[in-house]
């Protein structure tokens, strides 16, 4: 059996590990944000801007946005291949939904670095 490590094709194990890893990153970020909301006595615009002007929070937000995109991409692929039988419709839906995921990351970056 020949294994080509340079291929762009995924396998089930890689999808499984990617989904679990991205889910952990997303959950950790959500816990951080919820903790911040609960522990901040008075949530004002200045406090919120101060949080997101921190470089570490910006980096964590970027990592989380990319993880959301990867998680969405794998999940969409799984759902579309299971439930959309027409290959043309599956391709069009996959393209549009992946484009939307990329747009969300781009908009998130634009908003994040605007602070």
PDB file of N, CA and C in Angstrom:
ATOM      1  N   UNK A   1       0.843  -1.170   0.000  1.00  0.00           N
ATOM      2  CA  UNK A   1       0.000   0.000   0.000  1.00  0.00           C
ATOM      3  C   UNK A   1       0.891   1.237   0.000  1.00  0.00           C
ATOM      4  N   UNK A   2       0.583   2.163  -0.883  1.00  0.00           N
ATOM      5  CA  UNK A   2       1.353   3.388  -1.013  1.00  0.00           C
ATOM      6  C   UNK A   2       0.566   4.520  -0.360  1.00  0.00           C
ATOM      7  N   UNK A   3       1.215   5.248   0.520  1.00  0.00           N
ATOM      8  CA  UNK A   3       0.597   6.405   1.162  1.00  0.00           C
ATOM      9  C   UNK A   3       1.270   7.669   0.653  1.00  0.00           C
ATOM     10  N   UNK A   4       0.480   8.563   0.133  1.00  0.00           N
ATOM     11  CA  UNK A   4       1.000   9.833  -0.341  1.00  0.00           C
ATOM     12  C   UNK A   4       0.696  10.897   0.705  1.00  0.00           C
ATOM     13  N   UNK A   5       1.694  11.337   1.425  1.00  0.00           N
ATOM     14  CA  UNK A   5       1.497  12.301   2.495  1.00  0.00           C
ATOM     15  C   UNK A   5       1.304  13.728   1.966  1.00  0.00           C
ATOM     16  N   UNK A   6       1.579  13.959   0.708  1.00  0.00           N
ATOM     17  CA  UNK A   6       1.474  15.303   0.152  1.00  0.00           C
ATOM     18  C   UNK A   6       0.087  15.582  -0.426  1.00  0.00           C
ATOM     19  N   UNK A   7      -0.821  14.653  -0.329  1.00  0.00           N
ATOM     20  CA  UNK A   7      -2.140  14.840  -0.912  1.00  0.00           C
ATOM     21  C   UNK A   7      -2.976  15.795  -0.054  1.00  0.00           C
ATOM     22  N   UNK A   8      -3.931  16.445  -0.675  1.00  0.00           N
ATOM     23  CA  UNK A   8      -4.799  17.367   0.033  1.00  0.00           C
ATOM     24  C   UNK A   8      -6.077  16.691   0.509  1.00  0.00           C
ATOM     25  N   UNK A   9      -6.234  15.417   0.220  1.00  0.00           N
ATOM     26  CA  UNK A   9      -7.433  14.701   0.649  1.00  0.00           C
ATOM     27  C   UNK A   9      -7.374  14.445   2.144  1.00  0.00           C
ATOM     28  N   UNK A  10      -8.552  14.439   2.755  1.00  0.00           N
ATOM     29  CA  UNK A  10      -8.645  14.187   4.191  1.00  0.00           C
ATOM     30  C   UNK A  10      -9.109  12.759   4.408  1.00  0.00           C
ATOM     31  N   UNK A  11      -8.908  12.304   5.642  1.00  0.00           N
ATOM     32  CA  UNK A  11      -9.468  11.016   6.013  1.00  0.00           C
ATOM     33  C   UNK A  11     -10.308  11.206   7.271  1.00  0.00           C
ATOM     34  N   UNK A  12     -10.989  10.153   7.670  1.00  0.00           N
ATOM     35  CA  UNK A  12     -11.897  10.242   8.802  1.00  0.00           C
ATOM     36  C   UNK A  12     -11.215  10.588  10.106  1.00  0.00           C
ATOM     37  N   UNK A  13     -10.026  10.055  10.323  1.00  0.00           N
ATOM     38  CA  UNK A  13      -9.313  10.326  11.574  1.00  0.00           C
ATOM     39  C   UNK A  13      -8.915  11.799  11.642  1.00  0.00           C
ATOM     40  N   UNK A  14      -8.434  12.325  10.534  1.00  0.00           N
ATOM     41  CA  UNK A  14      -8.046  13.735  10.511  1.00  0.00           C
ATOM     42  C   UNK A  14      -9.255  14.635  10.758  1.00  0.00           C
ATOM     43  N   UNK A  15     -10.395  14.310  10.156  1.00  0.00           N
ATOM     44  CA  UNK A  15     -11.609  15.091  10.402  1.00  0.00           C
ATOM     45  C   UNK A  15     -12.025  14.998  11.866  1.00  0.00           C
ATOM     46  N   UNK A  16     -11.968  13.804  12.423  1.00  0.00           N
ATOM     47  CA  UNK A  16     -12.352  13.592  13.820  1.00  0.00           C
ATOM     48  C   UNK A  16     -11.477  14.428  14.757  1.00  0.00           C
ATOM     49  N   UNK A  17     -10.179  14.343  14.558  1.00  0.00           N
ATOM     50  CA  UNK A  17      -9.249  15.091  15.415  1.00  0.00           C
ATOM     51  C   UNK A  17      -9.428  16.600  15.204  1.00  0.00           C
ATOM     52  N   UNK A  18      -9.598  17.014  13.976  1.00  0.00           N
ATOM     53  CA  UNK A  18      -9.780  18.442  13.694  1.00  0.00           C
ATOM     54  C   UNK A  18     -11.056  18.972  14.337  1.00  0.00           C
ATOM     55  N   UNK A  19     -12.146  18.219  14.229  1.00  0.00           N
ATOM     56  CA  UNK A  19     -13.401  18.656  14.835  1.00  0.00           C
ATOM     57  C   UNK A  19     -13.285  18.764  16.351  1.00  0.00           C
ATOM     58  N   UNK A  20     -12.662  17.770  16.979  1.00  0.00           N
ATOM     59  CA  UNK A  20     -12.543  17.793  18.439  1.00  0.00           C
ATOM     60  C   UNK A  20     -11.616  18.900  18.906  1.00  0.00           C
ATOM     61  N   UNK A  21     -10.528  19.118  18.194  1.00  0.00           N
ATOM     62  CA  UNK A  21      -9.585  20.173  18.560  1.00  0.00           C
ATOM     63  C   UNK A  21     -10.214  21.550  18.411  1.00  0.00           C
ATOM     64  N   UNK A  22     -10.870  21.785  17.279  1.00  0.00           N
ATOM     65  CA  UNK A  22     -11.505  23.093  17.080  1.00  0.00           C
ATOM     66  C   UNK A  22     -12.637  23.310  18.077  1.00  0.00           C
ATOM     67  N   UNK A  23     -13.361  22.250  18.417  1.00  0.00           N
ATOM     68  CA  UNK A  23     -14.433  22.381  19.408  1.00  0.00           C
ATOM     69  C   UNK A  23     -13.873  22.769  20.767  1.00  0.00           C
ATOM     70  N   UNK A  24     -12.733  22.204  21.144  1.00  0.00           N
ATOM     71  CA  UNK A  24     -12.111  22.565  22.420  1.00  0.00           C
ATOM     72  C   UNK A  24     -11.664  24.026  22.430  1.00  0.00           C
ATOM     73  N   UNK A  25     -11.090  24.486  21.336  1.00  0.00           N
ATOM     74  CA  UNK A  25     -10.648  25.887  21.253  1.00  0.00           C
ATOM     75  C   UNK A  25     -11.852  26.824  21.334  1.00  0.00           C
ATOM     76  N   UNK A  26     -12.913  26.500  20.597  1.00  0.00           N
ATOM     77  CA  UNK A  26     -14.120  27.327  20.611  1.00  0.00           C
ATOM     78  C   UNK A  26     -14.738  27.341  22.011  1.00  0.00           C
ATOM     79  N   UNK A  27     -14.788  26.187  22.662  1.00  0.00           N
ATOM     80  CA  UNK A  27     -15.355  26.106  24.017  1.00  0.00           C
ATOM     81  C   UNK A  27     -14.518  26.902  25.011  1.00  0.00           C
ATOM     82  N   UNK A  28     -13.203  26.813  24.910  1.00  0.00           N
ATOM     83  CA  UNK A  28     -12.331  27.566  25.816  1.00  0.00           C
ATOM     84  C   UNK A  28     -12.525  29.068  25.633  1.00  0.00           C
ATOM     85  N   UNK A  29     -12.644  29.510  24.398  1.00  0.00           N
ATOM     86  CA  UNK A  29     -12.864  30.933  24.129  1.00  0.00           C
ATOM     87  C   UNK A  29     -14.230  31.369  24.666  1.00  0.00           C
ATOM     88  N   UNK A  30     -15.237  30.535  24.483  1.00  0.00           N
ATOM     89  CA  UNK A  30     -16.577  30.859  24.981  1.00  0.00           C
ATOM     90  C   UNK A  30     -16.578  30.957  26.508  1.00  0.00           C
ATOM     91  N   UNK A  31     -15.881  30.034  27.171  1.00  0.00           N
ATOM     92  CA  UNK A  31     -15.783  30.080  28.635  1.00  0.00           C
ATOM     93  C   UNK A  31     -15.075  31.362  29.071  1.00  0.00           C
ATOM     94  N   UNK A  32     -14.033  31.745  28.360  1.00  0.00           N
ATOM     95  CA  UNK A  32     -13.321  32.985  28.676  1.00  0.00           C
ATOM     96  C   UNK A  32     -14.242  34.199  28.556  1.00  0.00           C
ATOM     97  N   UNK A  33     -14.985  34.285  27.453  1.00  0.00           N
ATOM     98  CA  UNK A  33     -15.867  35.436  27.230  1.00  0.00           C
ATOM     99  C   UNK A  33     -16.996  35.461  28.260  1.00  0.00           C
ATOM    100  N   UNK A  34     -17.603  34.315  28.524  1.00  0.00           N
ATOM    101  CA  UNK A  34     -18.677  34.259  29.520  1.00  0.00           C
ATOM    102  C   UNK A  34     -18.126  34.609  30.907  1.00  0.00           C
ATOM    103  N   UNK A  35     -16.944  34.110  31.225  1.00  0.00           N
ATOM    104  CA  UNK A  35     -16.313  34.458  32.498  1.00  0.00           C
ATOM    105  C   UNK A  35     -16.057  35.948  32.607  1.00  0.00           C
ATOM    106  N   UNK A  36     -15.601  36.548  31.526  1.00  0.00           N
ATOM    107  CA  UNK A  36     -15.373  37.994  31.528  1.00  0.00           C
ATOM    108  C   UNK A  36     -16.680  38.749  31.745  1.00  0.00           C
ATOM    109  N   UNK A  37     -17.733  38.297  31.072  1.00  0.00           N
ATOM    110  CA  UNK A  37     -19.026  38.961  31.226  1.00  0.00           C
ATOM    111  C   UNK A  37     -19.558  38.842  32.653  1.00  0.00           C
ATOM    112  N   UNK A  38     -19.349  37.686  33.262  1.00  0.00           N
ATOM    113  CA  UNK A  38     -19.840  37.474  34.621  1.00  0.00           C
ATOM    114  C   UNK A  38     -19.003  38.197  35.674  1.00  0.00           C
ATOM    115  N   UNK A  39     -17.712  38.327  35.442  1.00  0.00           N
ATOM    116  CA  UNK A  39     -16.817  38.902  36.446  1.00  0.00           C
ATOM    117  C   UNK A  39     -16.620  40.406  36.321  1.00  0.00           C
ATOM    118  N   UNK A  40     -17.068  40.980  35.225  1.00  0.00           N
ATOM    119  CA  UNK A  40     -16.939  42.425  35.056  1.00  0.00           C
ATOM    120  C   UNK A  40     -18.138  43.095  35.717  1.00  0.00           C
ATOM    121  N   UNK A  41     -17.886  43.921  36.732  1.00  0.00           N
ATOM    122  CA  UNK A  41     -19.016  44.497  37.485  1.00  0.00           C
ATOM    123  C   UNK A  41     -19.902  45.401  36.629  1.00  0.00           C
ATOM    124  N   UNK A  42     -19.281  46.250  35.824  1.00  0.00           N
ATOM    125  CA  UNK A  42     -20.059  47.137  34.968  1.00  0.00           C
ATOM    126  C   UNK A  42     -19.479  47.051  33.557  1.00  0.00           C
ATOM    127  N   UNK A  43     -20.237  46.471  32.677  1.00  0.00           N
ATOM    128  CA  UNK A  43     -19.757  46.276  31.317  1.00  0.00           C
ATOM    129  C   UNK A  43     -20.080  47.516  30.494  1.00  0.00           C
ATOM    130  N   UNK A  44     -19.045  48.263  30.185  1.00  0.00           N
ATOM    131  CA  UNK A  44     -19.206  49.475  29.387  1.00  0.00           C
ATOM    132  C   UNK A  44     -18.467  49.303  28.073  1.00  0.00           C
ATOM    133  N   UNK A  45     -18.665  50.261  27.208  1.00  0.00           N
ATOM    134  CA  UNK A  45     -17.963  50.236  25.926  1.00  0.00           C
ATOM    135  C   UNK A  45     -16.453  50.297  26.129  1.00  0.00           C
ATOM    136  N   UNK A  46     -16.020  51.091  27.093  1.00  0.00           N
ATOM    137  CA  UNK A  46     -14.592  51.227  27.358  1.00  0.00           C
ATOM    138  C   UNK A  46     -13.994  49.911  27.857  1.00  0.00           C
ATOM    139  N   UNK A  47     -14.725  49.204  28.715  1.00  0.00           N
ATOM    140  CA  UNK A  47     -14.237  47.913  29.218  1.00  0.00           C
ATOM    141  C   UNK A  47     -14.151  46.895  28.072  1.00  0.00           C
ATOM    142  N   UNK A  48     -15.172  46.888  27.239  1.00  0.00           N
ATOM    143  CA  UNK A  48     -15.202  45.951  26.111  1.00  0.00           C
ATOM    144  C   UNK A  48     -14.089  46.281  25.113  1.00  0.00           C
ATOM    145  N   UNK A  49     -13.894  47.564  24.847  1.00  0.00           N
ATOM    146  CA  UNK A  49     -12.823  47.982  23.949  1.00  0.00           C
ATOM    147  C   UNK A  49     -11.466  47.681  24.555  1.00  0.00           C
ATOM    148  N   UNK A  50     -11.325  47.863  25.859  1.00  0.00           N
ATOM    149  CA  UNK A  50     -10.068  47.540  26.526  1.00  0.00           C
ATOM    150  C   UNK A  50      -9.743  46.056  26.446  1.00  0.00           C
ATOM    151  N   UNK A  51     -10.778  45.217  26.559  1.00  0.00           N
ATOM    152  CA  UNK A  51     -10.561  43.770  26.442  1.00  0.00           C
ATOM    153  C   UNK A  51     -10.042  43.414  25.061  1.00  0.00           C
ATOM    154  N   UNK A  52     -10.699  43.918  24.033  1.00  0.00           N
ATOM    155  CA  UNK A  52     -10.329  43.527  22.672  1.00  0.00           C
ATOM    156  C   UNK A  52      -9.167  44.327  22.095  1.00  0.00           C
ATOM    157  N   UNK A  53      -8.687  45.330  22.804  1.00  0.00           N
ATOM    158  CA  UNK A  53      -7.473  46.008  22.349  1.00  0.00           C
ATOM    159  C   UNK A  53      -6.221  45.281  22.841  1.00  0.00           C
ATOM    160  N   UNK A  54      -6.394  44.336  23.765  1.00  0.00           N
ATOM    161  CA  UNK A  54      -5.288  43.521  24.252  1.00  0.00           C
ATOM    162  C   UNK A  54      -4.830  42.571  23.138  1.00  0.00           C
ATOM    163  N   UNK A  55      -3.529  42.501  22.908  1.00  0.00           N
ATOM    164  CA  UNK A  55      -3.000  41.683  21.821  1.00  0.00           C
ATOM    165  C   UNK A  55      -3.282  40.194  22.017  1.00  0.00           C
ATOM    166  N   UNK A  56      -3.242  39.723  23.264  1.00  0.00           N
ATOM    167  CA  UNK A  56      -3.508  38.306  23.531  1.00  0.00           C
ATOM    168  C   UNK A  56      -4.954  37.950  23.207  1.00  0.00           C
ATOM    169  N   UNK A  57      -5.883  38.836  23.506  1.00  0.00           N
ATOM    170  CA  UNK A  57      -7.294  38.583  23.199  1.00  0.00           C
ATOM    171  C   UNK A  57      -7.514  38.630  21.693  1.00  0.00           C
ATOM    172  N   UNK A  58      -6.830  39.543  21.016  1.00  0.00           N
ATOM    173  CA  UNK A  58      -6.928  39.584  19.551  1.00  0.00           C
ATOM    174  C   UNK A  58      -6.422  38.288  18.935  1.00  0.00           C
ATOM    175  N   UNK A  59      -5.295  37.791  19.432  1.00  0.00           N
ATOM    176  CA  UNK A  59      -4.744  36.537  18.911  1.00  0.00           C
ATOM    177  C   UNK A  59      -5.688  35.375  19.197  1.00  0.00           C
ATOM    178  N   UNK A  60      -6.240  35.322  20.400  1.00  0.00           N
ATOM    179  CA  UNK A  60      -7.179  34.251  20.738  1.00  0.00           C
ATOM    180  C   UNK A  60      -8.433  34.335  19.878  1.00  0.00           C
ATOM    181  N   UNK A  61      -8.876  35.536  19.583  1.00  0.00           N
ATOM    182  CA  UNK A  61     -10.059  35.713  18.742  1.00  0.00           C
ATOM    183  C   UNK A  61      -9.779  35.269  17.315  1.00  0.00           C
ATOM    184  N   UNK A  62      -8.592  35.595  16.799  1.00  0.00           N
ATOM    185  CA  UNK A  62      -8.237  35.166  15.446  1.00  0.00           C
ATOM    186  C   UNK A  62      -8.173  33.641  15.373  1.00  0.00           C
ATOM    187  N   UNK A  63      -7.530  33.032  16.351  1.00  0.00           N
ATOM    188  CA  UNK A  63      -7.432  31.568  16.380  1.00  0.00           C
ATOM    189  C   UNK A  63      -8.825  30.953  16.453  1.00  0.00           C
ATOM    190  N   UNK A  64      -9.695  31.528  17.265  1.00  0.00           N
ATOM    191  CA  UNK A  64     -11.050  31.009  17.395  1.00  0.00           C
ATOM    192  C   UNK A  64     -11.838  31.194  16.109  1.00  0.00           C
ATOM    193  N   UNK A  65     -11.689  32.317  15.446  1.00  0.00           N
ATOM    194  CA  UNK A  65     -12.374  32.519  14.166  1.00  0.00           C
ATOM    195  C   UNK A  65     -11.941  31.494  13.129  1.00  0.00           C
ATOM    196  N   UNK A  66     -10.661  31.219  13.059  1.00  0.00           N
ATOM    197  CA  UNK A  66     -10.167  30.218  12.110  1.00  0.00           C
ATOM    198  C   UNK A  66     -10.677  28.825  12.502  1.00  0.00           C
ATOM    199  N   UNK A  67     -10.714  28.542  13.797  1.00  0.00           N
ATOM    200  CA  UNK A  67     -11.240  27.253  14.255  1.00  0.00           C
ATOM    201  C   UNK A  67     -12.718  27.109  13.913  1.00  0.00           C
ATOM    202  N   UNK A  68     -13.473  28.191  14.040  1.00  0.00           N
ATOM    203  CA  UNK A  68     -14.883  28.151  13.665  1.00  0.00           C
ATOM    204  C   UNK A  68     -15.019  27.859  12.177  1.00  0.00           C
ATOM    205  N   UNK A  69     -14.162  28.469  11.365  1.00  0.00           N
ATOM    206  CA  UNK A  69     -14.220  28.229   9.923  1.00  0.00           C
ATOM    207  C   UNK A  69     -13.882  26.773   9.597  1.00  0.00           C
ATOM    208  N   UNK A  70     -12.844  26.229  10.212  1.00  0.00           N
ATOM    209  CA  UNK A  70     -12.464  24.832   9.962  1.00  0.00           C
ATOM    210  C   UNK A  70     -13.563  23.890  10.432  1.00  0.00           C
ATOM    211  N   UNK A  71     -14.098  24.154  11.617  1.00  0.00           N
ATOM    212  CA  UNK A  71     -15.164  23.324  12.172  1.00  0.00           C
ATOM    213  C   UNK A  71     -16.392  23.353  11.253  1.00  0.00           C
ATOM    214  N   UNK A  72     -16.736  24.532  10.789  1.00  0.00           N
ATOM    215  CA  UNK A  72     -17.871  24.689   9.882  1.00  0.00           C
ATOM    216  C   UNK A  72     -17.624  23.978   8.562  1.00  0.00           C
ATOM    217  N   UNK A  73     -16.424  24.112   8.037  1.00  0.00           N
ATOM    218  CA  UNK A  73     -16.097  23.502   6.749  1.00  0.00           C
ATOM    219  C   UNK A  73     -16.220  21.988   6.799  1.00  0.00           C
ATOM    220  N   UNK A  74     -15.704  21.369   7.842  1.00  0.00           N
ATOM    221  CA  UNK A  74     -15.786  19.910   7.964  1.00  0.00           C
ATOM    222  C   UNK A  74     -17.230  19.481   8.202  1.00  0.00           C
ATOM    223  N   UNK A  75     -17.924  20.196   9.076  1.00  0.00           N
ATOM    224  CA  UNK A  75     -19.318  19.856   9.353  1.00  0.00           C
ATOM    225  C   UNK A  75     -20.196  19.996   8.124  1.00  0.00           C
ATOM    226  N   UNK A  76     -20.002  21.066   7.362  1.00  0.00           N
ATOM    227  CA  UNK A  76     -20.775  21.245   6.132  1.00  0.00           C
ATOM    228  C   UNK A  76     -20.495  20.139   5.135  1.00  0.00           C
ATOM    229  N   UNK A  77     -19.244  19.753   5.001  1.00  0.00           N
ATOM    230  CA  UNK A  77     -18.904  18.674   4.083  1.00  0.00           C
ATOM    231  C   UNK A  77     -19.617  17.388   4.485  1.00  0.00           C
ATOM    232  N   UNK A  78     -19.622  17.086   5.773  1.00  0.00           N
ATOM    233  CA  UNK A  78     -20.275  15.863   6.238  1.00  0.00           C
ATOM    234  C   UNK A  78     -21.779  15.904   6.010  1.00  0.00           C
ATOM    235  N   UNK A  79     -22.401  17.015   6.334  1.00  0.00           N
ATOM    236  CA  UNK A  79     -23.847  17.127   6.168  1.00  0.00           C
ATOM    237  C   UNK A  79     -24.233  17.117   4.689  1.00  0.00           C
ATOM    238  N   UNK A  80     -23.510  17.875   3.885  1.00  0.00           N
ATOM    239  CA  UNK A  80     -23.849  17.940   2.464  1.00  0.00           C
ATOM    240  C   UNK A  80     -23.662  16.595   1.769  1.00  0.00           C
ATOM    241  N   UNK A  81     -22.616  15.869   2.082  1.00  0.00           N
ATOM    242  CA  UNK A  81     -22.417  14.570   1.431  1.00  0.00           C
ATOM    243  C   UNK A  81     -23.436  13.548   1.912  1.00  0.00           C
ATOM    244  N   UNK A  82     -23.957  13.708   3.127  1.00  0.00           N
ATOM    245  CA  UNK A  82     -24.963  12.769   3.623  1.00  0.00           C
ATOM    246  C   UNK A  82     -26.360  13.053   3.087  1.00  0.00           C
ATOM    247  N   UNK A  83     -26.719  14.325   2.971  1.00  0.00           N
ATOM    248  CA  UNK A  83     -28.113  14.665   2.715  1.00  0.00           C
ATOM    249  C   UNK A  83     -28.411  15.280   1.358  1.00  0.00           C
ATOM    250  N   UNK A  84     -27.429  15.776   0.650  1.00  0.00           N
ATOM    251  CA  UNK A  84     -27.669  16.360  -0.675  1.00  0.00           C
ATOM    252  C   UNK A  84     -27.123  15.384  -1.708  1.00  0.00           C
ATOM    253  N   UNK A  85     -28.013  14.718  -2.417  1.00  0.00           N
ATOM    254  CA  UNK A  85     -27.601  13.659  -3.344  1.00  0.00           C
ATOM    255  C   UNK A  85     -27.174  14.183  -4.712  1.00  0.00           C
ATOM    256  N   UNK A  86     -27.725  15.306  -5.128  1.00  0.00           N
ATOM    257  CA  UNK A  86     -27.355  15.884  -6.427  1.00  0.00           C
ATOM    258  C   UNK A  86     -25.975  16.528  -6.300  1.00  0.00           C
ATOM    259  N   UNK A  87     -25.030  16.039  -7.107  1.00  0.00           N
ATOM    260  CA  UNK A  87     -23.648  16.515  -6.971  1.00  0.00           C
ATOM    261  C   UNK A  87     -23.502  17.987  -7.348  1.00  0.00           C
ATOM    262  N   UNK A  88     -24.269  18.448  -8.322  1.00  0.00           N
ATOM    263  CA  UNK A  88     -24.194  19.860  -8.704  1.00  0.00           C
ATOM    264  C   UNK A  88     -24.696  20.749  -7.573  1.00  0.00           C
ATOM    265  N   UNK A  89     -25.832  20.378  -6.993  1.00  0.00           N
ATOM    266  CA  UNK A  89     -26.385  21.155  -5.883  1.00  0.00           C
ATOM    267  C   UNK A  89     -25.449  21.118  -4.677  1.00  0.00           C
ATOM    268  N   UNK A  90     -24.854  19.957  -4.428  1.00  0.00           N
ATOM    269  CA  UNK A  90     -23.918  19.820  -3.315  1.00  0.00           C
ATOM    270  C   UNK A  90     -22.700  20.712  -3.526  1.00  0.00           C
ATOM    271  N   UNK A  91     -22.209  20.767  -4.742  1.00  0.00           N
ATOM    272  CA  UNK A  91     -21.048  21.613  -5.041  1.00  0.00           C
ATOM    273  C   UNK A  91     -21.380  23.094  -4.883  1.00  0.00           C
ATOM    274  N   UNK A  92     -22.533  23.499  -5.384  1.00  0.00           N
ATOM    275  CA  UNK A  92     -22.938  24.905  -5.291  1.00  0.00           C
ATOM    276  C   UNK A  92     -23.154  25.293  -3.827  1.00  0.00           C
ATOM    277  N   UNK A  93     -23.882  24.464  -3.089  1.00  0.00           N
ATOM    278  CA  UNK A  93     -24.107  24.745  -1.672  1.00  0.00           C
ATOM    279  C   UNK A  93     -22.790  24.774  -0.894  1.00  0.00           C
ATOM    280  N   UNK A  94     -21.920  23.816  -1.176  1.00  0.00           N
ATOM    281  CA  UNK A  94     -20.621  23.786  -0.503  1.00  0.00           C
ATOM    282  C   UNK A  94     -19.813  25.040  -0.776  1.00  0.00           C
ATOM    283  N   UNK A  95     -19.816  25.470  -2.030  1.00  0.00           N
ATOM    284  CA  UNK A  95     -19.072  26.673  -2.392  1.00  0.00           C
ATOM    285  C   UNK A  95     -19.626  27.901  -1.687  1.00  0.00           C
ATOM    286  N   UNK A  96     -20.949  28.071  -1.736  1.00  0.00           N
ATOM    287  CA  UNK A  96     -21.583  29.249  -1.138  1.00  0.00           C
ATOM    288  C   UNK A  96     -21.381  29.254   0.377  1.00  0.00           C
ATOM    289  N   UNK A  97     -21.587  28.113   1.029  1.00  0.00           N
ATOM    290  CA  UNK A  97     -21.472  28.064   2.483  1.00  0.00           C
ATOM    291  C   UNK A  97     -20.016  28.212   2.943  1.00  0.00           C
ATOM    292  N   UNK A  98     -19.076  27.649   2.209  1.00  0.00           N
ATOM    293  CA  UNK A  98     -17.663  27.847   2.548  1.00  0.00           C
ATOM    294  C   UNK A  98     -17.239  29.294   2.312  1.00  0.00           C
ATOM    295  N   UNK A  99     -17.782  29.900   1.278  1.00  0.00           N
ATOM    296  CA  UNK A  99     -17.510  31.314   1.022  1.00  0.00           C
ATOM    297  C   UNK A  99     -18.061  32.186   2.156  1.00  0.00           C
ATOM    298  N   UNK A 100     -19.239  31.821   2.663  1.00  0.00           N
ATOM    299  CA  UNK A 100     -19.802  32.549   3.798  1.00  0.00           C
ATOM    300  C   UNK A 100     -18.925  32.398   5.034  1.00  0.00           C
ATOM    301  N   UNK A 101     -18.412  31.197   5.282  1.00  0.00           N
ATOM    302  CA  UNK A 101     -17.535  30.979   6.437  1.00  0.00           C
ATOM    303  C   UNK A 101     -16.270  31.818   6.306  1.00  0.00           C
ATOM    304  N   UNK A 102     -15.700  31.877   5.117  1.00  0.00           N
ATOM    305  CA  UNK A 102     -14.522  32.701   4.890  1.00  0.00           C
ATOM    306  C   UNK A 102     -14.850  34.184   5.064  1.00  0.00           C
ATOM    307  N   UNK A 103     -16.030  34.594   4.610  1.00  0.00           N
ATOM    308  CA  UNK A 103     -16.446  35.993   4.767  1.00  0.00           C
ATOM    309  C   UNK A 103     -16.610  36.348   6.239  1.00  0.00           C
ATOM    310  N   UNK A 104     -17.140  35.417   7.047  1.00  0.00           N
ATOM    311  CA  UNK A 104     -17.273  35.675   8.479  1.00  0.00           C
ATOM    312  C   UNK A 104     -15.905  35.896   9.123  1.00  0.00           C
ATOM    313  N   UNK A 105     -14.923  35.115   8.727  1.00  0.00           N
ATOM    314  CA  UNK A 105     -13.577  35.291   9.274  1.00  0.00           C
ATOM    315  C   UNK A 105     -13.004  36.642   8.825  1.00  0.00           C
ATOM    316  N   UNK A 106     -13.191  36.976   7.557  1.00  0.00           N
ATOM    317  CA  UNK A 106     -12.682  38.251   7.049  1.00  0.00           C
ATOM    318  C   UNK A 106     -13.346  39.435   7.753  1.00  0.00           C
ATOM    319  N   UNK A 107     -14.658  39.369   7.937  1.00  0.00           N
ATOM    320  CA  UNK A 107     -15.368  40.446   8.629  1.00  0.00           C
ATOM    321  C   UNK A 107     -14.927  40.514  10.085  1.00  0.00           C
ATOM    322  N   UNK A 108     -14.750  39.346  10.708  1.00  0.00           N
ATOM    323  CA  UNK A 108     -14.273  39.313  12.086  1.00  0.00           C
ATOM    324  C   UNK A 108     -12.914  39.953  12.233  1.00  0.00           C
ATOM    325  N   UNK A 109     -12.018  39.676  11.292  1.00  0.00           N
ATOM    326  CA  UNK A 109     -10.693  40.298  11.326  1.00  0.00           C
ATOM    327  C   UNK A 109     -10.767  41.796  11.126  1.00  0.00           C
ATOM    328  N   UNK A 110     -11.615  42.206  10.211  1.00  0.00           N
ATOM    329  CA  UNK A 110     -11.794  43.636   9.949  1.00  0.00           C
ATOM    330  C   UNK A 110     -12.299  44.354  11.192  1.00  0.00           C
ATOM    331  N   UNK A 111     -13.294  43.773  11.851  1.00  0.00           N
ATOM    332  CA  UNK A 111     -13.851  44.380  13.066  1.00  0.00           C
ATOM    333  C   UNK A 111     -12.820  44.338  14.193  1.00  0.00           C
ATOM    334  N   UNK A 112     -12.135  43.202  14.323  1.00  0.00           N
ATOM    335  CA  UNK A 112     -11.181  43.030  15.420  1.00  0.00           C
ATOM    336  C   UNK A 112     -10.022  44.011  15.321  1.00  0.00           C
ATOM    337  N   UNK A 113      -9.457  44.159  14.145  1.00  0.00           N
ATOM    338  CA  UNK A 113      -8.308  45.060  14.026  1.00  0.00           C
ATOM    339  C   UNK A 113      -8.727  46.517  13.892  1.00  0.00           C
ATOM    340  N   UNK A 114     -10.041  46.765  13.846  1.00  0.00           N
ATOM    341  CA  UNK A 114     -10.543  48.141  13.859  1.00  0.00           C
ATOM    342  C   UNK A 114     -10.586  48.719  15.264  1.00  0.00           C
ATOM    343  N   UNK A 115     -10.397  47.865  16.285  1.00  0.00           N
ATOM    344  CA  UNK A 115     -10.450  48.336  17.677  1.00  0.00           C
ATOM    345  C   UNK A 115      -9.137  48.982  18.039  1.00  0.00           C
TER     346      UNK A 115
END
